[in-house]
Amino acid sequence: MAVLVVGSIAFDALETPYGRVDRTLGGAATYFALAASFFTPVKLVGVVGDDFRERDRAILLGRRIDLRGLVRAPGKTFFWAGRYTDHLNERITLRTELNVFADFNPKLPPAYCACPYVFLANIQPTLQLAVLQQMRRRPRLVALDTMNYWIERTPEELRRTLREIDVLVINDSEARQLAGEHNLLRAATQIFRMGPRTLVVKRGEYGALLMRPDSMFAVPAFPLEQVCDPTGAGDSFAGGFIGYLASVNRINEATLRRAMVYGSVLGSFVVERFGLERLRTLTRTEIHARARQFLRLTRFRL
Ligand code: AMP
């Protein structure tokens, strides 16, 4: 089954202790689309400016990514610059230039309106809701990502959108902020009351938690000798997670747990190199081999 993704397509400037790149294709929707396309066809909705070249489009072409929803507008593509501190656990945003993204008003091509799986990447909550309102029928699964900026500035709009979704995929600090509660278990209980009955809490190098009202599952981050650039890890996690669920088109405790592992697998690959570099060369054989390593990493007897 296909997955629809709506979100940012960007040029990123990235600085980490291992190097820097001044301008590389990024954006939440880009990471998600590449990651999910290993599992299932993706329909992308986003906006780019006239500085988006053929060689940028080529990164998305030749995969199972439908680009009919990729709009080109006059002006420059969204630009984001970030720096990571010594141990890569803190990200500082140096610049955010919205450019054509400032007037982004996602319009779904007719062929997208019956997509059964939807990922609303981190954009303004009213736009996320506007996407859902364009769907011809209720998707099987709607997942959403958001960030502190929207939690602080548009809390009412976010609450309204959360009522319509199934899965919230966010960082632990944002889960705490959204719930106004430091303890993650109590924060999850608050969030279930807001709408989503499934919560995926990303905890960086500590892995991720799948939380539902009556169950919980933890997946580690894959131990790596060197993490080069954490950009896009969260969106690639979401791409692996939703992409896998859409590919099996079955949502139950077992498939959700396996989806968590595929999310963690995709997140672990993307951080090995700068930007999209690792996703560009990644193969399905490598993905399945690492999933099997996760099994060895976590299996034990009592
Ligand atoms: P993450 O998976 O959280 O590391 O996402 C990284 C991507 O988010 C980068 O490629 C940025 O271009 C993009 N990004 C940064 N800030 C924003 C924002 N305010 N809205 C949408 N996308 C953003």
GROMACS .gro file of C-alpha atoms and ligand atoms in nm:
model
  325
    1MET     CA    1   0.000   0.000   0.000
    2ALA     CA    2   0.119   0.352  -0.075
    3VAL     CA    3   0.222   0.612   0.182
    4LEU     CA    4   0.151   0.982   0.139
    5VAL     CA    5   0.403   1.221   0.295
    6VAL     CA    6   0.367   1.596   0.330
    7GLY     CA    7   0.651   1.807   0.466
    8SER     CA    8   0.965   2.009   0.410
    9ILE     CA    9   1.206   1.970   0.123
   10ALA     CA   10   1.514   2.173   0.202
   11PHE     CA   11   1.870   2.261   0.135
   12ASP     CA   12   2.065   2.205   0.456
   13ALA     CA   13   2.399   2.338   0.579
   14LEU     CA   14   2.534   2.091   0.833
   15GLU     CA   15   2.821   2.113   1.081
   16THR     CA   16   2.928   1.826   1.304
   17PRO     CA   17   3.258   1.742   1.475
   18TYR     CA   18   3.330   1.519   1.172
   19GLY     CA   19   3.298   1.782   0.902
   20ARG     CA   20   3.061   2.016   0.731
   21VAL     CA   21   2.858   2.053   0.414
   22ASP     CA   22   2.738   2.393   0.296
   23ARG     CA   23   2.441   2.290   0.090
   24THR     CA   24   2.291   1.949   0.059
   25LEU     CA   25   1.942   1.825  -0.020
   26GLY     CA   26   1.745   1.754   0.298
   27GLY     CA   27   1.408   1.822   0.457
   28ALA     CA   28   1.181   1.597   0.660
   29ALA     CA   29   0.974   1.478   0.362
   30THR     CA   30   1.288   1.394   0.163
   31TYR     CA   31   1.436   1.173   0.438
   32PHE     CA   32   1.099   1.010   0.501
   33ALA     CA   33   1.033   0.943   0.131
   34LEU     CA   34   1.373   0.785   0.066
   35ALA     CA   35   1.351   0.568   0.379
   36ALA     CA   36   0.991   0.454   0.319
   37SER     CA   37   1.050   0.383  -0.051
   38PHE     CA   38   1.261   0.078   0.043
   39PHE     CA   39   0.939  -0.080   0.166
   40THR     CA   40   0.649   0.061  -0.033
   41PRO     CA   41   0.549   0.323  -0.296
   42VAL     CA   42   0.553   0.683  -0.166
   43LYS     CA   43   0.351   0.984  -0.279
   44LEU     CA   44   0.532   1.306  -0.197
   45VAL     CA   45   0.378   1.651  -0.144
   46GLY     CA   46   0.608   1.948  -0.100
   47VAL     CA   47   0.735   2.271  -0.248
   48VAL     CA   48   1.073   2.366  -0.390
   49GLY     CA   49   1.207   2.687  -0.542
   50ASP     CA   50   1.370   2.754  -0.876
   51ASP     CA   51   1.711   2.670  -0.729
   52PHE     CA   52   1.600   2.302  -0.713
   53ARG     CA   53   1.789   2.146  -1.004
   54GLU     CA   54   1.760   1.828  -1.208
   55ARG     CA   55   2.042   1.673  -1.006
   56ASP     CA   56   1.834   1.728  -0.687
   57ARG     CA   57   1.527   1.572  -0.846
   58ALA     CA   58   1.747   1.284  -0.964
   59ILE     CA   59   1.803   1.186  -0.598
   60LEU     CA   60   1.430   1.111  -0.571
   61LEU     CA   61   1.384   0.965  -0.920
   62GLY     CA   62   1.427   0.599  -1.006
   63ARG     CA   63   1.272   0.496  -0.674
   64ARG     CA   64   0.914   0.424  -0.589
   65ILE     CA   65   0.847   0.794  -0.520
   66ASP     CA   66   0.559   0.967  -0.699
   67LEU     CA   67   0.661   1.330  -0.756
   68ARG     CA   68   0.334   1.462  -0.900
   69GLY     CA   69   0.275   1.645  -0.571
   70LEU     CA   70   0.613   1.819  -0.579
   71VAL     CA   71   0.541   2.181  -0.669
   72ARG     CA   72   0.795   2.433  -0.796
   73ALA     CA   73   0.730   2.793  -0.688
   74PRO     CA   74   0.917   3.112  -0.781
   75GLY     CA   75   1.183   3.190  -0.521
   76LYS     CA   76   1.431   2.987  -0.319
   77THR     CA   77   1.388   2.646  -0.159
   78PHE     CA   78   1.356   2.626   0.222
   79PHE     CA   79   1.702   2.653   0.377
   80TRP     CA   80   1.808   2.522   0.718
   81ALA     CA   81   2.149   2.541   0.884
   82GLY     CA   82   2.233   2.338   1.194
   83ARG     CA   83   2.532   2.255   1.409
   84TYR     CA   84   2.586   1.964   1.647
   85THR     CA   85   2.794   1.990   1.961
   86ASP     CA   86   3.082   1.757   2.050
   87HIS     CA   87   2.888   1.445   2.140
   88LEU     CA   88   2.620   1.505   1.879
   89ASN     CA   89   2.349   1.509   2.141
   90GLU     CA   90   2.265   1.874   2.106
   91ARG     CA   91   2.150   2.044   1.787
   92ILE     CA   92   2.168   2.418   1.741
   93THR     CA   93   1.965   2.575   1.462
   94LEU     CA   94   2.181   2.846   1.305
   95ARG     CA   95   1.945   2.962   1.033
   96THR     CA   96   1.594   2.889   0.910
   97GLU     CA   97   1.498   3.060   0.585
   98LEU     CA   98   1.145   2.956   0.494
   99ASN     CA   99   1.154   3.103   0.141
  100VAL     CA  100   0.890   2.925  -0.077
  101PHE     CA  101   0.793   2.714   0.226
  102ALA     CA  102   0.640   3.026   0.389
  103ASP     CA  103   0.343   3.013   0.149
  104PHE     CA  104   0.319   2.635   0.139
  105ASN     CA  105  -0.041   2.530   0.107
  106PRO     CA  106  -0.037   2.159   0.030
  107LYS     CA  107  -0.269   2.051  -0.252
  108LEU     CA  108  -0.312   1.680  -0.308
  109PRO     CA  109  -0.320   1.562  -0.669
  110PRO     CA  110  -0.644   1.359  -0.720
  111ALA     CA  111  -0.442   1.037  -0.741
  112TYR     CA  112  -0.319   1.093  -0.383
  113CYS     CA  113  -0.658   1.142  -0.215
  114ALA     CA  114  -0.729   0.777  -0.141
  115CYS     CA  115  -0.386   0.690  -0.002
  116PRO     CA  116  -0.435   0.448   0.292
  117TYR     CA  117  -0.123   0.550   0.489
  118VAL     CA  118  -0.036   0.912   0.564
  119PHE     CA  119   0.263   1.076   0.730
  120LEU     CA  120   0.224   1.443   0.820
  121ALA     CA  121   0.583   1.557   0.874
  122ASN     CA  122   0.666   1.853   1.094
  123ILE     CA  123   0.474   2.152   0.950
  124GLN     CA  124   0.216   2.394   1.084
  125PRO     CA  125  -0.068   2.190   1.244
  126THR     CA  126  -0.345   2.366   1.045
  127LEU     CA  127  -0.174   2.261   0.722
  128GLN     CA  128  -0.148   1.905   0.851
  129LEU     CA  129  -0.523   1.911   0.916
  130ALA     CA  130  -0.590   2.065   0.573
  131VAL     CA  131  -0.417   1.766   0.414
  132LEU     CA  132  -0.644   1.522   0.598
  133GLN     CA  133  -0.949   1.721   0.490
  134GLN     CA  134  -0.854   1.664   0.126
  135MET     CA  135  -0.858   1.285   0.163
  136ARG     CA  136  -1.153   1.116  -0.011
  137ARG     CA  137  -1.186   0.858   0.266
  138ARG     CA  138  -1.039   0.807   0.613
  139PRO     CA  139  -0.689   0.659   0.571
  140ARG     CA  140  -0.609   0.334   0.752
  141LEU     CA  141  -0.334   0.506   0.945
  142VAL     CA  142  -0.239   0.869   0.996
  143ALA     CA  143   0.090   0.948   1.168
  144LEU     CA  144   0.217   1.292   1.261
  145ASP     CA  145   0.542   1.454   1.371
  146THR     CA  146   0.567   1.795   1.531
  147MET     CA  147   0.820   2.008   1.720
  148ASN     CA  148   0.857   2.246   2.015
  149TYR     CA  149   0.793   2.548   1.789
  150TRP     CA  150   0.433   2.437   1.716
  151ILE     CA  151   0.375   2.304   2.069
  152GLU     CA  152   0.460   2.651   2.203
  153ARG     CA  153   0.312   2.877   1.936
  154THR     CA  154   0.003   2.700   1.805
  155PRO     CA  155  -0.114   2.476   2.092
  156GLU     CA  156  -0.487   2.502   2.006
  157GLU     CA  157  -0.434   2.421   1.639
  158LEU     CA  158  -0.210   2.129   1.733
  159ARG     CA  159  -0.470   1.992   1.977
  160ARG     CA  160  -0.734   2.014   1.704
  161THR     CA  161  -0.512   1.818   1.460
  162LEU     CA  162  -0.407   1.558   1.718
  163ARG     CA  163  -0.772   1.455   1.757
  164GLU     CA  164  -0.768   1.328   1.397
  165ILE     CA  165  -0.456   1.113   1.400
  166ASP     CA  166  -0.359   0.758   1.502
  167VAL     CA  167   0.015   0.769   1.567
  168LEU     CA  168   0.223   1.052   1.711
  169VAL     CA  169   0.595   1.019   1.635
  170ILE     CA  170   0.797   1.264   1.846
  171ASN     CA  171   1.114   1.318   2.052
  172ASP     CA  172   1.106   1.247   2.424
  173SER     CA  173   1.157   1.615   2.513
  174GLU     CA  174   0.865   1.713   2.289
  175ALA     CA  175   0.641   1.444   2.437
  176ARG     CA  176   0.715   1.586   2.783
  177GLN     CA  177   0.653   1.941   2.666
  178LEU     CA  178   0.327   1.853   2.490
  179ALA     CA  179   0.192   1.675   2.798
  180GLY     CA  180   0.337   1.923   3.050
  181GLU     CA  181   0.466   1.619   3.238
  182HIS     CA  182   0.824   1.500   3.283
  183ASN     CA  183   0.754   1.134   3.351
  184LEU     CA  184   0.719   0.963   3.012
  185LEU     CA  185   0.456   0.711   3.123
  186ARG     CA  186   0.237   0.983   3.265
  187ALA     CA  187   0.307   1.202   2.961
  188ALA     CA  188   0.191   0.918   2.733
  189THR     CA  189  -0.135   0.882   2.929
  190GLN     CA  190  -0.201   1.253   2.876
  191ILE     CA  191  -0.123   1.228   2.505
  192PHE     CA  192  -0.357   0.928   2.454
  193ARG     CA  193  -0.637   1.154   2.582
  194MET     CA  194  -0.553   1.408   2.308
  195GLY     CA  195  -0.632   1.162   2.026
  196PRO     CA  196  -0.347   0.936   1.913
  197ARG     CA  197  -0.371   0.585   2.062
  198THR     CA  198  -0.015   0.498   1.957
  199LEU     CA  199   0.288   0.699   2.053
  200VAL     CA  200   0.638   0.651   1.913
  201VAL     CA  201   0.886   0.832   2.135
  202LYS     CA  202   1.228   0.883   1.974
  203ARG     CA  203   1.510   0.897   2.226
  204GLY     CA  204   1.815   0.949   2.005
  205GLU     CA  205   2.107   0.727   2.105
  206TYR     CA  206   1.880   0.556   2.363
  207GLY     CA  207   1.649   0.415   2.097
  208ALA     CA  208   1.272   0.448   2.083
  209LEU     CA  209   0.960   0.349   2.274
  210LEU     CA  210   0.632   0.230   2.130
  211MET     CA  211   0.360   0.323   2.377
  212ARG     CA  212  -0.006   0.222   2.360
  213PRO     CA  213  -0.269   0.239   2.636
  214ASP     CA  214  -0.223  -0.132   2.716
  215SER     CA  215   0.129  -0.217   2.597
  216MET     CA  216   0.482  -0.091   2.555
  217PHE     CA  217   0.784  -0.196   2.349
  218ALA     CA  218   1.140  -0.066   2.351
  219VAL     CA  219   1.390  -0.082   2.068
  220PRO     CA  220   1.755   0.022   2.107
  221ALA     CA  221   1.949   0.246   1.876
  222PHE     CA  222   2.190   0.026   1.680
  223PRO     CA  223   2.537   0.061   1.840
  224LEU     CA  224   2.767   0.228   1.585
  225GLU     CA  225   3.138   0.300   1.608
  226GLN     CA  226   3.094   0.636   1.448
  227VAL     CA  227   2.794   0.860   1.411
  228CYS     CA  228   2.871   1.123   1.154
  229ASP     CA  229   2.558   1.339   1.124
  230PRO     CA  230   2.226   1.286   1.310
  231THR     CA  231   2.023   1.500   1.065
  232GLY     CA  232   1.720   1.318   0.934
  233ALA     CA  233   1.739   1.029   1.181
  234GLY     CA  234   1.390   1.101   1.313
  235ASP     CA  235   1.230   1.127   0.971
  236SER     CA  236   1.413   0.820   0.843
  237PHE     CA  237   1.292   0.633   1.153
  238ALA     CA  238   0.937   0.740   1.065
  239GLY     CA  239   0.995   0.632   0.702
  240GLY     CA  240   1.108   0.284   0.806
  241PHE     CA  241   0.827   0.255   1.061
  242ILE     CA  242   0.534   0.365   0.841
  243GLY     CA  243   0.687   0.223   0.522
  244TYR     CA  244   0.704  -0.123   0.678
  245LEU     CA  245   0.346  -0.104   0.812
  246ALA     CA  246   0.215   0.006   0.472
  247SER     CA  247   0.406  -0.275   0.300
  248VAL     CA  248   0.243  -0.544   0.516
  249ASN     CA  249  -0.086  -0.349   0.538
  250ARG     CA  250  -0.163  -0.499   0.875
  251ILE     CA  251  -0.156  -0.312   1.205
  252ASN     CA  252  -0.128  -0.518   1.519
  253GLU     CA  253   0.113  -0.551   1.811
  254ALA     CA  254   0.349  -0.781   1.616
  255THR     CA  255   0.369  -0.564   1.302
  256LEU     CA  256   0.404  -0.245   1.510
  257ARG     CA  257   0.699  -0.400   1.696
  258ARG     CA  258   0.865  -0.507   1.372
  259ALA     CA  259   0.800  -0.157   1.234
  260MET     CA  260   0.989  -0.014   1.534
  261VAL     CA  261   1.290  -0.226   1.443
  262TYR     CA  262   1.278  -0.115   1.078
  263GLY     CA  263   1.248   0.246   1.198
  264SER     CA  264   1.556   0.203   1.412
  265VAL     CA  265   1.741   0.029   1.125
  266LEU     CA  266   1.677   0.320   0.887
  267GLY     CA  267   1.766   0.577   1.154
  268SER     CA  268   2.092   0.394   1.222
  269PHE     CA  269   2.198   0.393   0.857
  270VAL     CA  270   2.126   0.760   0.789
  271VAL     CA  271   2.353   0.886   1.070
  272GLU     CA  272   2.656   0.696   0.933
  273ARG     CA  273   2.719   0.965   0.668
  274PHE     CA  274   2.632   1.327   0.602
  275GLY     CA  275   2.284   1.422   0.485
  276LEU     CA  276   2.119   1.174   0.250
  277GLU     CA  277   2.449   1.014   0.143
  278ARG     CA  278   2.398   0.679   0.315
  279LEU     CA  279   2.032   0.646   0.211
  280ARG     CA  280   2.136   0.695  -0.151
  281THR     CA  281   2.354   0.385  -0.157
  282LEU     CA  282   2.155   0.173   0.088
  283THR     CA  283   2.010  -0.159  -0.031
  284ARG     CA  284   1.725  -0.374   0.091
  285THR     CA  285   1.973  -0.654   0.157
  286GLU     CA  286   2.162  -0.427   0.400
  287ILE     CA  287   1.835  -0.327   0.568
  288HIS     CA  288   1.731  -0.688   0.628
  289ALA     CA  289   2.079  -0.787   0.744
  290ARG     CA  290   2.076  -0.512   1.007
  291ALA     CA  291   1.724  -0.608   1.117
  292ARG     CA  292   1.864  -0.958   1.183
  293GLN     CA  293   2.149  -0.799   1.384
  294PHE     CA  294   1.883  -0.627   1.596
  295LEU     CA  295   1.734  -0.966   1.667
  296ARG     CA  296   2.072  -1.099   1.789
  297LEU     CA  297   2.130  -0.778   1.986
  298THR     CA  298   1.809  -0.803   2.185
  299ARG     CA  299   1.727  -1.174   2.210
  300PHE     CA  300   1.762  -1.338   2.552
  301ARG     CA  301   1.612  -1.615   2.762
  302LEU     CA  302   1.474  -1.604   3.112
  303AMP     P1  303   1.526   1.542   1.176
  303AMP     O1  304   1.477   1.409   1.132
  303AMP     O2  305   1.448   1.598   1.290
  303AMP     O3  306   1.674   1.545   1.198
  303AMP     O4  307   1.494   1.642   1.052
  303AMP     C1  308   1.592   1.710   0.981
  303AMP     C2  309   1.532   1.789   0.865
  303AMP     O5  310   1.431   1.878   0.911
  303AMP     C3  311   1.639   1.876   0.799
  303AMP     O6  312   1.675   1.820   0.674
  303AMP     C4  313   1.575   2.015   0.786
  303AMP     O7  314   1.577   2.063   0.654
  303AMP     C5  315   1.431   1.996   0.831
  303AMP     N1  316   1.384   2.108   0.915
  303AMP     C6  317   1.455   2.184   1.002
  303AMP     N2  318   1.377   2.279   1.060
  303AMP     C7  319   1.252   2.263   1.007
  303AMP     C8  320   1.126   2.330   1.024
  303AMP     N3  321   1.113   2.433   1.107
  303AMP     N4  322   1.020   2.286   0.954
  303AMP     C9  323   1.031   2.181   0.869
  303AMP     N5  324   1.148   2.114   0.847
  303AMP    C10  325   1.257   2.154   0.914
   0.00000   0.00000   0.00000
